[in-house]
Amino acid sequence: MATQFEPEIGSWYKNSEGLSFEVIALDDGTVEIQYFDGAIEELDIDSWYEMDLAPREPPEDWTGPFDELERDDRGELDEAVRPQSWSGPLDTLEWD
């Protein structure tokens, strides 16, 4: 079954093999995609339309392309990053 979807940079799809990928570039009849594991592939536009694709949401786990990334390397993503001494030029003003 051929796809009806136009390739769009930043859009995510799943192919018939269950592999997820994002369209990362479009150029003169070629579509460049990056799979969740980080592998990059370039397709001609005819091959794109022959693929059996389903649109999907971007994955929540962004660590797919980073094989050697440990959990500690990701940091605390749920907490806001603030300097130890939070001060600015307006802190010295006196308010009545």
Short mmCIF file of N, CA and C in Angstrom, two decimals, residues 15-82:
data_model
loop_
_atom_site.label_atom_id
_atom_site.label_comp_id
_atom_site.label_asym_id
_atom_site.label_seq_id
_atom_site.Cartn_x
_atom_site.Cartn_y
_atom_site.Cartn_z
N ASN A 15 7.03 2.97 9.59
CA ASN A 15 6.93 2.19 8.35
C ASN A 15 6.32 0.82 8.61
N SER A 16 6.16 0.03 7.56
CA SER A 16 5.50 -1.27 7.68
C SER A 16 6.29 -2.26 8.53
N GLU A 17 7.58 -2.00 8.76
CA GLU A 17 8.40 -2.85 9.62
C GLU A 17 8.32 -2.43 11.08
N GLY A 18 7.57 -1.36 11.35
CA GLY A 18 7.41 -0.87 12.72
C GLY A 18 8.49 0.09 13.16
N LEU A 19 9.37 0.51 12.25
CA LEU A 19 10.44 1.44 12.60
C LEU A 19 9.95 2.88 12.51
N SER A 20 10.28 3.66 13.52
CA SER A 20 9.89 5.07 13.56
C SER A 20 11.01 5.93 13.02
N PHE A 21 10.63 6.98 12.29
CA PHE A 21 11.63 7.90 11.77
C PHE A 21 11.03 9.29 11.62
N GLU A 22 11.93 10.28 11.50
CA GLU A 22 11.55 11.67 11.32
C GLU A 22 12.11 12.16 9.99
N VAL A 23 11.33 12.96 9.29
CA VAL A 23 11.83 13.59 8.06
C VAL A 23 12.70 14.76 8.51
N ILE A 24 13.98 14.75 8.09
CA ILE A 24 14.89 15.80 8.54
C ILE A 24 15.31 16.75 7.42
N ALA A 25 15.10 16.35 6.15
CA ALA A 25 15.47 17.25 5.04
C ALA A 25 14.73 16.85 3.78
N LEU A 26 14.46 17.84 2.95
CA LEU A 26 13.87 17.65 1.62
C LEU A 26 14.74 18.43 0.65
N ASP A 27 15.14 17.78 -0.47
CA ASP A 27 16.01 18.48 -1.40
C ASP A 27 15.90 17.88 -2.79
N ASP A 28 15.43 18.65 -3.74
CA ASP A 28 15.42 18.27 -5.16
C ASP A 28 15.08 16.79 -5.42
N GLY A 29 13.92 16.37 -5.00
CA GLY A 29 13.48 15.02 -5.28
C GLY A 29 13.99 13.96 -4.33
N THR A 30 14.62 14.37 -3.21
CA THR A 30 15.05 13.40 -2.21
C THR A 30 14.45 13.75 -0.85
N VAL A 31 14.27 12.72 -0.04
CA VAL A 31 13.76 12.87 1.31
C VAL A 31 14.79 12.23 2.24
N GLU A 32 15.29 13.00 3.19
CA GLU A 32 16.25 12.47 4.14
C GLU A 32 15.52 12.20 5.44
N ILE A 33 15.67 10.98 5.95
CA ILE A 33 14.99 10.58 7.18
C ILE A 33 16.01 10.11 8.21
N GLN A 34 15.65 10.24 9.48
CA GLN A 34 16.47 9.73 10.56
C GLN A 34 15.61 8.83 11.42
N TYR A 35 16.07 7.58 11.54
CA TYR A 35 15.37 6.61 12.37
C TYR A 35 15.59 6.93 13.84
N PHE A 36 14.75 6.38 14.69
CA PHE A 36 14.83 6.63 16.12
C PHE A 36 16.19 6.25 16.69
N ASP A 37 16.84 5.24 16.11
CA ASP A 37 18.15 4.81 16.61
C ASP A 37 19.29 5.69 16.13
N GLY A 38 18.99 6.71 15.31
CA GLY A 38 20.00 7.65 14.85
C GLY A 38 20.46 7.43 13.42
N ALA A 39 20.15 6.28 12.82
CA ALA A 39 20.56 6.00 11.44
C ALA A 39 19.86 6.96 10.48
N ILE A 40 20.61 7.42 9.49
CA ILE A 40 20.07 8.36 8.51
C ILE A 40 20.01 7.66 7.15
N GLU A 41 18.92 7.91 6.43
CA GLU A 41 18.72 7.31 5.11
C GLU A 41 18.19 8.39 4.17
N GLU A 42 18.63 8.32 2.92
CA GLU A 42 18.14 9.24 1.90
C GLU A 42 17.33 8.44 0.88
N LEU A 43 16.12 8.90 0.62
CA LEU A 43 15.22 8.23 -0.31
C LEU A 43 14.91 9.15 -1.48
N ASP A 44 14.71 8.59 -2.65
CA ASP A 44 14.19 9.44 -3.72
C ASP A 44 12.68 9.56 -3.51
N ILE A 45 12.10 10.57 -4.07
CA ILE A 45 10.69 10.88 -3.82
C ILE A 45 9.77 9.75 -4.27
N ASP A 46 10.13 9.03 -5.33
CA ASP A 46 9.31 7.90 -5.77
C ASP A 46 9.30 6.79 -4.73
N SER A 47 10.45 6.53 -4.11
CA SER A 47 10.52 5.51 -3.06
C SER A 47 9.67 5.91 -1.86
N TRP A 48 9.66 7.21 -1.56
CA TRP A 48 8.83 7.70 -0.45
C TRP A 48 7.36 7.33 -0.67
N TYR A 49 6.86 7.60 -1.86
CA TYR A 49 5.44 7.36 -2.13
C TYR A 49 5.11 5.88 -2.26
N GLU A 50 6.11 5.02 -2.43
CA GLU A 50 5.87 3.57 -2.50
C GLU A 50 5.83 2.94 -1.11
N MET A 51 6.31 3.66 -0.10
CA MET A 51 6.35 3.12 1.26
C MET A 51 4.96 3.07 1.89
N ASP A 52 4.78 2.09 2.77
CA ASP A 52 3.55 1.97 3.55
C ASP A 52 3.82 2.66 4.89
N LEU A 53 3.28 3.87 5.06
CA LEU A 53 3.58 4.69 6.23
C LEU A 53 2.33 5.04 7.02
N ALA A 54 2.55 5.26 8.30
CA ALA A 54 1.51 5.78 9.18
C ALA A 54 2.11 6.93 9.97
N PRO A 55 1.41 8.06 10.06
CA PRO A 55 1.94 9.16 10.87
C PRO A 55 1.93 8.77 12.34
N ARG A 56 2.82 9.36 13.11
CA ARG A 56 2.86 9.09 14.54
C ARG A 56 3.35 10.33 15.27
N GLU A 57 3.12 10.35 16.56
CA GLU A 57 3.60 11.44 17.40
C GLU A 57 5.10 11.26 17.63
N PRO A 58 5.82 12.34 17.87
CA PRO A 58 7.24 12.21 18.21
C PRO A 58 7.39 11.38 19.48
N PRO A 59 8.43 10.58 19.57
CA PRO A 59 8.61 9.75 20.77
C PRO A 59 8.90 10.61 21.99
N GLU A 60 8.42 10.18 23.15
CA GLU A 60 8.68 10.91 24.39
C GLU A 60 10.12 10.68 24.85
N ASP A 61 10.66 9.51 24.57
CA ASP A 61 12.03 9.17 24.95
C ASP A 61 12.97 9.63 23.85
N TRP A 62 13.64 10.76 24.05
CA TRP A 62 14.49 11.36 23.03
C TRP A 62 15.88 10.74 22.99
N THR A 63 16.16 9.72 23.82
CA THR A 63 17.52 9.19 23.92
C THR A 63 17.83 8.11 22.91
N GLY A 64 16.94 7.78 22.00
CA GLY A 64 17.16 6.71 21.03
C GLY A 64 18.46 6.77 20.28
N PRO A 65 18.85 7.90 19.69
CA PRO A 65 20.10 7.96 18.94
C PRO A 65 21.36 7.94 19.80
N PHE A 66 21.20 8.06 21.11
CA PHE A 66 22.35 8.14 22.01
C PHE A 66 22.53 6.82 22.74
N ASP A 67 23.25 5.89 22.11
CA ASP A 67 23.43 4.54 22.66
C ASP A 67 24.09 4.53 24.03
N GLU A 68 25.10 5.37 24.23
CA GLU A 68 25.89 5.30 25.45
C GLU A 68 25.46 6.32 26.49
N LEU A 69 24.29 6.88 26.38
CA LEU A 69 23.82 7.87 27.33
C LEU A 69 23.25 7.17 28.56
N GLU A 70 23.84 7.45 29.69
CA GLU A 70 23.37 6.88 30.96
C GLU A 70 22.27 7.77 31.53
N ARG A 71 21.45 7.21 32.39
CA ARG A 71 20.36 7.98 32.99
C ARG A 71 20.90 9.23 33.71
N ASP A 72 22.04 9.11 34.38
CA ASP A 72 22.60 10.26 35.10
C ASP A 72 23.04 11.36 34.15
N ASP A 73 23.37 11.03 32.91
CA ASP A 73 23.82 12.02 31.93
C ASP A 73 22.70 12.94 31.50
N ARG A 74 21.47 12.51 31.65
CA ARG A 74 20.33 13.30 31.19
C ARG A 74 20.00 14.44 32.13
N GLY A 75 20.42 14.34 33.38
CA GLY A 75 20.12 15.39 34.35
C GLY A 75 18.68 15.30 34.82
N GLU A 76 18.29 16.25 35.60
CA GLU A 76 16.93 16.32 36.11
C GLU A 76 16.12 17.20 35.17
N LEU A 77 15.38 16.60 34.28
CA LEU A 77 14.66 17.35 33.27
C LEU A 77 13.38 17.97 33.79
N ASP A 78 12.87 17.47 34.91
CA ASP A 78 11.63 17.99 35.45
C ASP A 78 11.83 19.23 36.31
N GLU A 79 13.09 19.52 36.68
CA GLU A 79 13.36 20.65 37.54
C GLU A 79 13.93 21.80 36.71
N ALA A 80 13.54 23.02 37.06
CA ALA A 80 14.06 24.20 36.38
C ALA A 80 15.52 24.40 36.77
N VAL A 81 16.32 24.83 35.82
CA VAL A 81 17.73 25.10 36.08
C VAL A 81 17.86 26.56 36.47
N ARG A 82 18.44 26.77 37.67
CA ARG A 82 18.62 28.13 38.18
C ARG A 82 20.04 28.23 38.76
#
